[in-house]
PDB file of C-alpha atoms in Angstrom:
ATOM      1  CA  UNK P 291       0.000   0.000   0.000  1.00 63.00           C
ATOM      2  CA  UNK P 292       2.956   2.341   0.607  1.00 78.00           C
ATOM      3  CA  UNK P 293       4.023   1.859  -2.993  1.00 78.00           C
ATOM      4  CA  UNK P 294       0.549   2.909  -4.129  1.00 76.00           C
ATOM      5  CA  UNK P 295       0.794   6.106  -2.095  1.00 84.00           C
ATOM      6  CA  UNK P 296       4.233   6.812  -3.557  1.00 85.00           C
ATOM      7  CA  UNK P 297       3.007   6.311  -7.128  1.00 79.00           C
ATOM      8  CA  UNK P 298      -0.110   8.420  -6.551  1.00 82.00           C
ATOM      9  CA  UNK P 299       2.005  11.183  -5.033  1.00 88.00           C
ATOM     10  CA  UNK P 300       4.452  11.051  -7.941  1.00 84.00           C
ATOM     11  CA  UNK P 301       1.572  11.189 -10.433  1.00 81.00           C
ATOM     12  CA  UNK P 302       0.102  14.184  -8.603  1.00 87.00           C
ATOM     13  CA  UNK P 303       3.439  16.016  -8.651  1.00 88.00           C
ATOM     14  CA  UNK P 304       3.940  15.296 -12.360  1.00 80.00           C
ATOM     15  CA  UNK P 305       0.383  16.462 -13.080  1.00 81.00           C
ATOM     16  CA  UNK P 306       0.975  19.735 -11.249  1.00 86.00           C
ATOM     17  CA  UNK P 307       4.251  20.265 -13.131  1.00 80.00           C
ATOM     18  CA  UNK P 308       2.535  19.619 -16.456  1.00 75.00           C
ATOM     19  CA  UNK P 309      -0.261  22.045 -15.614  1.00 78.00           C
ATOM     20  CA  UNK P 310       2.279  24.685 -14.574  1.00 77.00           C
ATOM     21  CA  UNK P 311       4.714  24.399 -17.500  1.00 72.00           C
ATOM     22  CA  UNK P 312       2.522  23.199 -20.392  1.00 71.00           C
ATOM     23  CA  UNK P 313       2.177  25.832 -23.104  1.00 69.00           C
ATOM     24  CA  UNK P 314      -1.211  27.434 -23.437  1.00 70.00           C
ATOM     25  CA  UNK P 315      -1.238  27.015 -27.193  1.00 63.00           C
ATOM     26  CA  UNK P 316       1.383  29.706 -27.722  1.00 68.00           C
ATOM     27  CA  UNK P 317       4.286  27.460 -28.663  1.00 69.00           C
ATOM     28  CA  UNK P 318       6.146  24.264 -27.891  1.00 72.00           C
ATOM     29  CA  UNK P 319       7.286  23.255 -24.431  1.00 70.00           C
ATOM     30  CA  UNK P 320      10.860  23.852 -23.403  1.00 73.00           C
ATOM     31  CA  UNK P 321      13.253  20.950 -23.923  1.00 77.00           C
ATOM     32  CA  UNK P 322      14.045  20.661 -20.206  1.00 75.00           C
ATOM     33  CA  UNK P 323      10.370  19.777 -19.628  1.00 73.00           C
ATOM     34  CA  UNK P 324       9.752  17.683 -22.745  1.00 77.00           C
ATOM     35  CA  UNK P 325      12.474  15.100 -22.058  1.00 84.00           C
ATOM     36  CA  UNK P 326      11.399  14.146 -18.492  1.00 80.00           C
ATOM     37  CA  UNK P 327       7.729  14.082 -19.469  1.00 78.00           C
ATOM     38  CA  UNK P 328       8.458  11.894 -22.466  1.00 82.00           C
ATOM     39  CA  UNK P 329      10.459   9.470 -20.335  1.00 86.00           C
ATOM     40  CA  UNK P 330       7.709   9.485 -17.708  1.00 81.00           C
ATOM     41  CA  UNK P 331       5.094   8.765 -20.388  1.00 82.00           C
ATOM     42  CA  UNK P 332       7.235   5.933 -21.731  1.00 84.00           C
ATOM     43  CA  UNK P 333       7.571   4.432 -18.231  1.00 84.00           C
ATOM     44  CA  UNK P 334       3.819   4.656 -17.659  1.00 82.00           C
ATOM     45  CA  UNK P 335       3.070   3.056 -21.040  1.00 83.00           C
ATOM     46  CA  UNK P 336       5.561   0.243 -20.375  1.00 81.00           C
ATOM     47  CA  UNK P 337       4.015  -0.359 -16.943  1.00 81.00           C
ATOM     48  CA  UNK P 338       0.521  -0.601 -18.416  1.00 83.00           C
ATOM     49  CA  UNK P 339       1.719  -2.905 -21.208  1.00 79.00           C
ATOM     50  CA  UNK P 340       3.436  -5.150 -18.669  1.00 78.00           C
ATOM     51  CA  UNK P 341       0.313  -5.340 -16.503  1.00 81.00           C
ATOM     52  CA  UNK P 342      -1.971  -6.067 -19.435  1.00 82.00           C
ATOM     53  CA  UNK P 343       0.456  -8.640 -20.892  1.00 78.00           C
ATOM     54  CA  UNK P 344       0.599 -10.460 -17.543  1.00 79.00           C
ATOM     55  CA  UNK P 345      -3.196 -10.735 -17.433  1.00 84.00           C
ATOM     56  CA  UNK P 346      -3.396 -11.870 -21.065  1.00 80.00           C
ATOM     57  CA  UNK P 347      -0.796 -14.573 -20.467  1.00 79.00           C
ATOM     58  CA  UNK P 348      -2.712 -15.767 -17.403  1.00 84.00           C
ATOM     59  CA  UNK P 349      -5.910 -15.826 -19.456  1.00 85.00           C
ATOM     60  CA  UNK P 350      -4.233 -17.829 -22.235  1.00 83.00           C
ATOM     61  CA  UNK P 351      -2.841 -20.230 -19.651  1.00 83.00           C
ATOM     62  CA  UNK P 352      -6.372 -20.707 -18.301  1.00 88.00           C
ATOM     63  CA  UNK P 353      -7.726 -21.406 -21.793  1.00 86.00           C
ATOM     64  CA  UNK P 354      -4.866 -23.828 -22.385  1.00 85.00           C
ATOM     65  CA  UNK P 355      -5.679 -25.691 -19.181  1.00 89.00           C
ATOM     66  CA  UNK P 356      -9.430 -25.746 -19.821  1.00 91.00           C
ATOM     67  CA  UNK P 357      -9.024 -26.872 -23.429  1.00 87.00           C
ATOM     68  CA  UNK P 358      -6.139 -29.225 -22.559  1.00 84.00           C
ATOM     69  CA  UNK P 359      -3.750 -27.543 -25.021  1.00 80.00           C
ATOM     70  CA  UNK P 360      -0.061 -28.036 -24.114  1.00 77.00           C
ATOM     71  CA  UNK P 361       1.790 -24.877 -23.086  1.00 76.00           C
ATOM     72  CA  UNK P 362       4.335 -25.295 -25.883  1.00 72.00           C
ATOM     73  CA  UNK P 363       1.544 -25.235 -28.481  1.00 76.00           C
ATOM     74  CA  UNK P 364       0.013 -22.149 -26.826  1.00 79.00           C
ATOM     75  CA  UNK P 365       3.395 -20.441 -26.977  1.00 77.00           C
ATOM     76  CA  UNK P 366       4.000 -21.532 -30.551  1.00 73.00           C
ATOM     77  CA  UNK P 367       0.708 -20.175 -31.823  1.00 76.00           C
ATOM     78  CA  UNK P 368      -1.275 -17.668 -29.757  1.00 78.00           C
ATOM     79  CA  UNK P 369       1.531 -16.086 -27.754  1.00 78.00           C
ATOM     80  CA  UNK P 370       3.855 -15.943 -30.764  1.00 79.00           C
ATOM     81  CA  UNK P 371       1.206 -14.268 -32.917  1.00 78.00           C
ATOM     82  CA  UNK P 372       0.228 -11.840 -30.165  1.00 75.00           C
ATOM     83  CA  UNK P 373       3.831 -10.986 -29.389  1.00 74.00           C
ATOM     84  CA  UNK P 374       4.782 -10.405 -33.020  1.00 78.00           C
ATOM     85  CA  UNK P 375       1.671  -8.725 -34.392  1.00 79.00           C
ATOM     86  CA  UNK P 376       2.753  -5.150 -33.603  1.00 78.00           C
ATOM     87  CA  UNK P 377       6.148  -5.801 -35.226  1.00 81.00           C
ATOM     88  CA  UNK P 378       4.438  -7.227 -38.306  1.00 84.00           C
ATOM     89  CA  UNK P 379       2.210  -4.168 -38.653  1.00 86.00           C
ATOM     90  CA  UNK P 380       5.111  -1.745 -38.137  1.00 85.00           C
ATOM     91  CA  UNK P 381       7.407  -3.563 -40.584  1.00 85.00           C
ATOM     92  CA  UNK P 382       4.751  -3.829 -43.293  1.00 88.00           C
ATOM     93  CA  UNK P 383       4.023  -0.124 -42.837  1.00 89.00           C
ATOM     94  CA  UNK P 384       7.731   0.702 -43.143  1.00 86.00           C
ATOM     95  CA  UNK P 385       8.049  -1.411 -46.272  1.00 86.00           C
ATOM     96  CA  UNK P 386       5.046   0.246 -47.916  1.00 89.00           C
ATOM     97  CA  UNK P 387       6.619   3.658 -47.260  1.00 90.00           C
ATOM     98  CA  UNK P 388       9.782   2.569 -49.056  1.00 88.00           C
ATOM     99  CA  UNK P 389      11.854   2.118 -45.886  1.00 87.00           C
ATOM    100  CA  UNK P 390      12.696  -1.507 -46.561  1.00 82.00           C
ATOM    101  CA  UNK P 391      16.173  -1.322 -45.000  1.00 85.00           C
ATOM    102  CA  UNK P 392      14.676  -0.071 -41.755  1.00 87.00           C
ATOM    103  CA  UNK P 393      12.016  -2.804 -41.865  1.00 86.00           C
ATOM    104  CA  UNK P 394      14.598  -5.565 -42.358  1.00 82.00           C
ATOM    105  CA  UNK P 395      16.769  -4.112 -39.601  1.00 86.00           C
ATOM    106  CA  UNK P 396      13.780  -3.999 -37.253  1.00 86.00           C
ATOM    107  CA  UNK P 397      12.882  -7.601 -38.131  1.00 82.00           C
ATOM    108  CA  UNK P 398      16.356  -8.740 -37.149  1.00 82.00           C
ATOM    109  CA  UNK P 399      17.025  -6.386 -34.232  1.00 86.00           C
ATOM    110  CA  UNK P 400      13.730  -7.047 -32.421  1.00 82.00           C
ATOM    111  CA  UNK P 401      14.234 -10.786 -31.889  1.00 81.00           C
ATOM    112  CA  UNK P 402      17.914 -10.277 -31.058  1.00 86.00           C
ATOM    113  CA  UNK P 403      16.918  -7.746 -28.397  1.00 87.00           C
ATOM    114  CA  UNK P 404      14.249 -10.099 -27.045  1.00 82.00           C
ATOM    115  CA  UNK P 405      16.630 -13.052 -26.918  1.00 84.00           C
ATOM    116  CA  UNK P 406      19.590 -11.212 -25.410  1.00 89.00           C
ATOM    117  CA  UNK P 407      17.964  -8.677 -23.116  1.00 91.00           C
ATOM    118  CA  UNK P 408      14.657 -10.456 -22.447  1.00 85.00           C
ATOM    119  CA  UNK P 409      16.192 -13.811 -21.641  1.00 86.00           C
ATOM    120  CA  UNK P 410      19.176 -12.220 -19.917  1.00 89.00           C
ATOM    121  CA  UNK P 411      17.111 -10.094 -17.558  1.00 90.00           C
ATOM    122  CA  UNK P 412      14.600 -12.897 -17.074  1.00 87.00           C
ATOM    123  CA  UNK P 413      17.272 -15.360 -16.033  1.00 88.00           C
ATOM    124  CA  UNK P 414      18.956 -12.772 -13.814  1.00 89.00           C
ATOM    125  CA  UNK P 415      15.636 -12.198 -12.021  1.00 89.00           C
ATOM    126  CA  UNK P 416      15.063 -15.960 -11.741  1.00 88.00           C
ATOM    127  CA  UNK P 417      18.552 -16.547 -10.324  1.00 89.00           C
ATOM    128  CA  UNK P 418      18.099 -13.705  -7.853  1.00 89.00           C
ATOM    129  CA  UNK P 419      14.679 -14.897  -6.690  1.00 89.00           C
ATOM    130  CA  UNK P 420      15.774 -18.537  -6.289  1.00 88.00           C
ATOM    131  CA  UNK P 421      19.212 -17.782  -4.870  1.00 86.00           C
ATOM    132  CA  UNK P 422      20.790 -20.343  -7.197  1.00 86.00           C
ATOM    133  CA  UNK P 423      24.007 -19.892  -9.141  1.00 83.00           C
ATOM    134  CA  UNK P 424      22.726 -21.623 -12.254  1.00 82.00           C
ATOM    135  CA  UNK P 425      19.485 -22.922 -13.708  1.00 81.00           C
ATOM    136  CA  UNK P 426      19.350 -26.073 -15.793  1.00 83.00           C
ATOM    137  CA  UNK P 427      17.055 -25.675 -18.770  1.00 81.00           C
ATOM    138  CA  UNK P 428      15.705 -28.552 -20.806  1.00 83.00           C
ATOM    139  CA  UNK P 429      14.855 -27.686 -24.372  1.00 81.00           C
ATOM    140  CA  UNK P 430      11.823 -29.565 -25.689  1.00 78.00           C
ATOM    141  CA  UNK P 431      11.994 -30.858 -29.235  1.00 82.00           C
ATOM    142  CA  UNK P 432       9.813 -28.068 -30.601  1.00 75.00           C
ATOM    143  CA  UNK P 433      12.175 -25.422 -29.169  1.00 79.00           C
ATOM    144  CA  UNK P 434      15.119 -27.149 -30.835  1.00 85.00           C
ATOM    145  CA  UNK P 435      13.077 -27.229 -34.027  1.00 86.00           C
ATOM    146  CA  UNK P 436      12.602 -23.471 -33.665  1.00 83.00           C
ATOM    147  CA  UNK P 437      16.371 -23.001 -33.410  1.00 86.00           C
ATOM    148  CA  UNK P 438      16.891 -25.018 -36.591  1.00 90.00           C
ATOM    149  CA  UNK P 439      14.272 -23.062 -38.520  1.00 89.00           C
ATOM    150  CA  UNK P 440      15.721 -19.758 -37.252  1.00 87.00           C
ATOM    151  CA  UNK P 441      19.124 -20.781 -38.568  1.00 90.00           C
ATOM    152  CA  UNK P 442      17.527 -21.882 -41.846  1.00 91.00           C
ATOM    153  CA  UNK P 443      15.885 -18.461 -42.194  1.00 88.00           C
ATOM    154  CA  UNK P 444      19.197 -16.691 -41.511  1.00 86.00           C
ATOM    155  CA  UNK P 445      20.867 -18.770 -44.212  1.00 89.00           C
ATOM    156  CA  UNK P 446      17.930 -18.031 -46.538  1.00 88.00           C
ATOM    157  CA  UNK P 447      18.330 -14.271 -45.934  1.00 84.00           C
ATOM    158  CA  UNK P 448      22.054 -14.436 -46.722  1.00 86.00           C
ATOM    159  CA  UNK P 449      21.562 -16.524 -49.852  1.00 87.00           C
ATOM    160  CA  UNK P 450      18.582 -14.509 -51.139  1.00 85.00           C
ATOM    161  CA  UNK P 451      19.941 -11.094 -50.204  1.00 82.00           C
ATOM    162  CA  UNK P 452      23.672 -11.378 -50.753  1.00 83.00           C
ATOM    163  CA  UNK P 453      24.281 -14.049 -53.368  1.00 85.00           C
ATOM    164  CA  UNK P 454      21.101 -14.159 -55.464  1.00 84.00           C
ATOM    165  CA  UNK P 455      19.686 -10.657 -55.059  1.00 80.00           C
ATOM    166  CA  UNK P 456      23.008  -8.771 -54.826  1.00 82.00           C
ATOM    167  CA  UNK P 457      21.764  -6.727 -51.856  1.00 78.00           C
ATOM    168  CA  UNK P 458      18.060  -6.816 -52.735  1.00 79.00           C
ATOM    169  CA  UNK P 459      15.476  -9.090 -51.111  1.00 77.00           C
ATOM    170  CA  UNK P 460      12.825  -9.817 -53.709  1.00 79.00           C
ATOM    171  CA  UNK P 461       9.284 -11.105 -53.553  1.00 83.00           C
ATOM    172  CA  UNK P 462      10.551 -14.679 -53.818  1.00 85.00           C
ATOM    173  CA  UNK P 463      12.222 -14.394 -50.423  1.00 84.00           C
ATOM    174  CA  UNK P 464       8.896 -13.350 -48.897  1.00 85.00           C
ATOM    175  CA  UNK P 465       7.184 -16.435 -50.267  1.00 90.00           C
ATOM    176  CA  UNK P 466      10.019 -18.691 -49.143  1.00 89.00           C
ATOM    177  CA  UNK P 467      10.058 -17.157 -45.664  1.00 88.00           C
ATOM    178  CA  UNK P 468       6.286 -17.602 -45.259  1.00 89.00           C
ATOM    179  CA  UNK P 469       6.601 -21.184 -46.471  1.00 92.00           C
ATOM    180  CA  UNK P 470       9.444 -21.765 -44.024  1.00 91.00           C
ATOM    181  CA  UNK P 471       7.303 -20.446 -41.166  1.00 88.00           C
ATOM    182  CA  UNK P 472       4.389 -22.675 -42.170  1.00 88.00           C
ATOM    183  CA  UNK P 473       6.767 -25.658 -42.272  1.00 91.00           C
ATOM    184  CA  UNK P 474       8.045 -24.651 -38.813  1.00 87.00           C
ATOM    185  CA  UNK P 475       4.549 -24.533 -37.292  1.00 82.00           C
ATOM    186  CA  UNK P 476       3.523 -27.852 -38.822  1.00 84.00           C
ATOM    187  CA  UNK P 477       6.806 -29.509 -37.829  1.00 86.00           C
ATOM    188  CA  UNK P 478       6.586 -28.172 -34.269  1.00 80.00           C
ATOM    189  CA  UNK P 479       3.032 -29.405 -33.869  1.00 76.00           C
ATOM    190  CA  UNK P 480       4.059 -32.945 -34.767  1.00 79.00           C
ATOM    191  CA  UNK P 481       7.436 -33.100 -32.991  1.00 73.00           C
TER     192      UNK P 481
END
């Protein structure tokens, strides 16, 4: 409850500051006010997204239990689609605007960030909460299959973009990548 009082007090202080320093329609805010407010807004948005994501994951877990769907299948389908949908929309939008290099970079940088930072921080939190020095992880067959298909897609990008396309990824790569993903889902469901 003390944390709630602290957050409410902080929100009240920020609200008063915004009311005091916000322009009355006569021009932009000063930079020394824009940066902290932007960071504060980002922190609030991330907090809301985290809270909502936690509840959605719990809801999907409940549906998985009620419908007797294994957790790996839930992660492979529903959670993967839900987690990647915003990236798909952003990357398609970038591509349609002619910013294909930015879209490809975002496609590659997003998963790398999730794997390195997401798993890294997650394991650090797990190690801290359990007090253990190391955690032994068993990789199910469908996770190993995912690794193999990820490597296959990386090889496909290099072949299609560097050797065949001479720096250009054509429509054929898109079809091959979608086919590779479909093969991955089908293979993972039966492994």
